Coordinates of C-alpha atoms in Angstrom, one line a residue:
M746 CA 0.1 -0.3 0.1
N747 CA 1.2 3.6 -1.1
R748 CA 2.4 6.0 1.8
W749 CA 0.0 8.4 0.3
L750 CA -3.0 6.0 0.9
L751 CA -1.7 5.2 4.5
A752 CA -1.5 8.5 5.6
T753 CA -5.0 9.2 4.2
L754 CA -6.2 6.5 6.5
A755 CA -4.6 6.9 9.3
A756 CA -5.3 10.8 9.4
G757 CA -8.8 10.4 8.2
T758 CA -9.5 7.8 10.7
V759 CA -8.0 9.6 13.6
A760 CA -9.6 12.6 12.9
A761 CA -13.0 10.9 13.2
I762 CA -12.8 9.6 16.3
V763 CA -11.0 12.4 17.6
E764 CA -14.0 14.9 16.4
I765 CA -16.9 12.7 17.3
V766 CA -15.8 11.2 20.7
P767 CA -16.0 14.5 22.6
A768 CA -19.1 15.7 20.2
L769 CA -21.1 12.4 21.5
P770 CA -21.4 13.6 25.0
I771 CA -22.0 17.4 24.5
Q772 CA -24.9 16.3 22.3
Q773 CA -26.3 14.4 25.2
S774 CA -26.3 16.7 27.2
F775 CA -28.4 18.6 25.0
G776 CA -30.9 15.5 24.9
V777 CA -29.7 14.1 21.6
T778 CA -28.0 10.5 21.7
P779 CA -25.3 9.2 20.2
I780 CA -27.8 7.4 17.8
E781 CA -29.8 10.4 16.7
V782 CA -26.2 12.3 16.0
F783 CA -25.4 9.6 13.6
Q784 CA -28.5 9.4 12.2
S785 CA -28.5 13.4 11.3
I786 CA -25.0 12.6 9.7
A787 CA -27.2 10.1 7.5
S788 CA -29.9 12.6 7.1
G789 CA -27.7 14.4 4.6
I790 CA -28.0 12.0 2.1
E791 CA -31.5 9.8 3.8
G792 CA -33.0 13.2 4.4
R793 CA -35.9 13.2 7.4
A794 CA -36.1 9.1 6.7
A795 CA -32.8 8.6 8.7
F796 CA -34.6 9.6 12.0
D797 CA -36.8 6.5 11.4
G798 CA -34.2 4.4 10.0
G799 CA -33.0 3.3 13.9
M800 CA -29.9 1.5 14.3
R801 CA -29.2 0.9 9.9
S802 CA -29.5 4.9 10.0
A803 CA -26.8 5.4 12.8
V804 CA -24.4 3.0 11.2
F805 CA -24.9 4.4 7.8
G806 CA -24.2 7.8 9.5
M807 CA -21.0 6.3 11.2
I808 CA -20.0 5.3 8.4
L809 CA -20.5 8.7 6.1
H810 CA -18.5 10.3 9.1
W811 CA -15.6 8.3 8.4
V812 CA -15.8 8.7 4.6
I813 CA -16.2 12.5 4.7
S814 CA -13.2 12.5 7.3
L815 CA -11.0 10.4 4.7
A816 CA -12.0 12.6 1.9
F817 CA -10.5 15.8 3.8
A818 CA -7.3 13.7 4.9
A819 CA -7.0 12.8 1.0
A820 CA -7.3 16.1 -0.6
W821 CA -4.7 17.5 2.7
V822 CA -2.4 14.8 1.7
A823 CA -2.8 15.3 -1.7
V824 CA -1.7 19.0 -1.2
V825 CA 1.1 18.5 1.6
S826 CA 2.9 16.2 -0.7
R827 CA 3.6 19.1 -2.9
S828 CA 4.3 22.1 -0.5
A829 CA 7.0 22.2 1.9
T830 CA 5.6 25.1 3.7
L831 CA 2.6 23.0 4.4
S832 CA 4.7 20.3 5.8
R833 CA 6.9 22.1 7.6
H834 CA 4.2 24.5 9.5
F835 CA 1.8 21.5 9.3
A836 CA 0.1 22.7 13.0
L837 CA -0.7 26.3 11.9
W838 CA -1.8 25.0 8.5
G839 CA -4.0 22.0 10.0
I840 CA -5.7 24.6 12.1
V841 CA -6.4 26.8 8.8
Y842 CA -7.3 23.5 7.2
G843 CA -9.9 23.0 9.8
L844 CA -11.5 26.2 9.0
V845 CA -11.5 25.5 5.1
A846 CA -13.5 22.3 6.4
Y847 CA -15.8 24.1 8.6
V848 CA -16.7 26.3 5.7
V849 CA -17.0 23.4 3.3
M850 CA -19.3 21.3 5.3
N851 CA -21.8 24.5 6.8
W852 CA -21.5 26.4 3.9
I853 CA -21.7 24.0 0.6
V854 CA -22.3 20.2 1.8
L855 CA -24.7 21.3 4.7
P856 CA -27.1 23.4 2.2
L857 CA -27.0 20.9 -0.4
S858 CA -27.7 18.0 1.4
A859 CA -31.1 16.3 2.4
A860 CA -30.7 17.0 5.8
P861 CA -33.7 18.6 7.6
F862 CA -31.7 21.2 9.2
G863 CA -29.3 23.8 8.2
T864 CA -26.3 25.5 9.9
T865 CA -26.6 26.8 13.6
H866 CA -26.5 30.4 13.8
V867 CA -26.6 30.7 17.8
P868 CA -23.0 32.3 18.7
W869 CA -22.1 29.6 21.3
R870 CA -22.9 26.7 18.7
M871 CA -21.1 28.6 16.1
A872 CA -17.8 28.7 18.2
M873 CA -18.0 25.5 19.6
S874 CA -18.3 24.1 16.1
I875 CA -15.3 25.9 14.6
S876 CA -13.3 24.9 17.5
F877 CA -13.9 21.2 16.5
H878 CA -12.9 21.9 13.3
L879 CA -10.0 23.8 13.8
F880 CA -8.5 21.5 16.7
L881 CA -10.2 18.0 16.6
F882 CA -10.3 17.5 12.7
G883 CA -8.0 19.9 10.8
L884 CA -4.9 19.6 13.4
P885 CA -5.3 16.1 13.7
I886 CA -5.3 15.1 10.0
A887 CA -2.7 17.6 9.7
A888 CA -0.5 15.9 12.5
V889 CA -1.2 12.4 11.7
A890 CA -0.5 13.0 7.8
H891 CA 2.9 14.8 8.8
W892 CA 4.1 12.0 11.2
M893 CA 3.0 9.2 8.8
L894 CA 4.5 10.9 5.9
G895 CA 7.3 11.5 7.3
R896 CA 7.7 7.9 8.6
L897 CA 7.0 6.0 5.6
R898 CA 9.3 8.2 3.4
G899 CA 12.1 6.3 1.7

């Protein structure tokens, strides 16, 4: 398996886990169960039917969350492999990439999806979502990809 694919798999998987693990108890504190969190992700494709889909929709949402993370990791690996600046300053640019991910997901993907809800405009929820994307999504993708690409270079 080539190093770019390994770096993508590792970075995308780590970011998917690092982002969702703290999100689940936070959502639970708002009365949203983990199953409902993953159903809400599935609703991007299934629409409102995801919330009636039970565990099947929740598992689909889990897989979709992972696939989205892999797509963002693949894009990062493709770009960082061609840029010494991004590679050298991976932490800073990883945080910036988290902001890019937030904008893409909330201003492009979510509005175009079948999800029965939109981007939040509640300031503290927006701040939480942005910080999650910066530090629990973009930064882990950049850090894991940097580590993997460095270890697999040769």
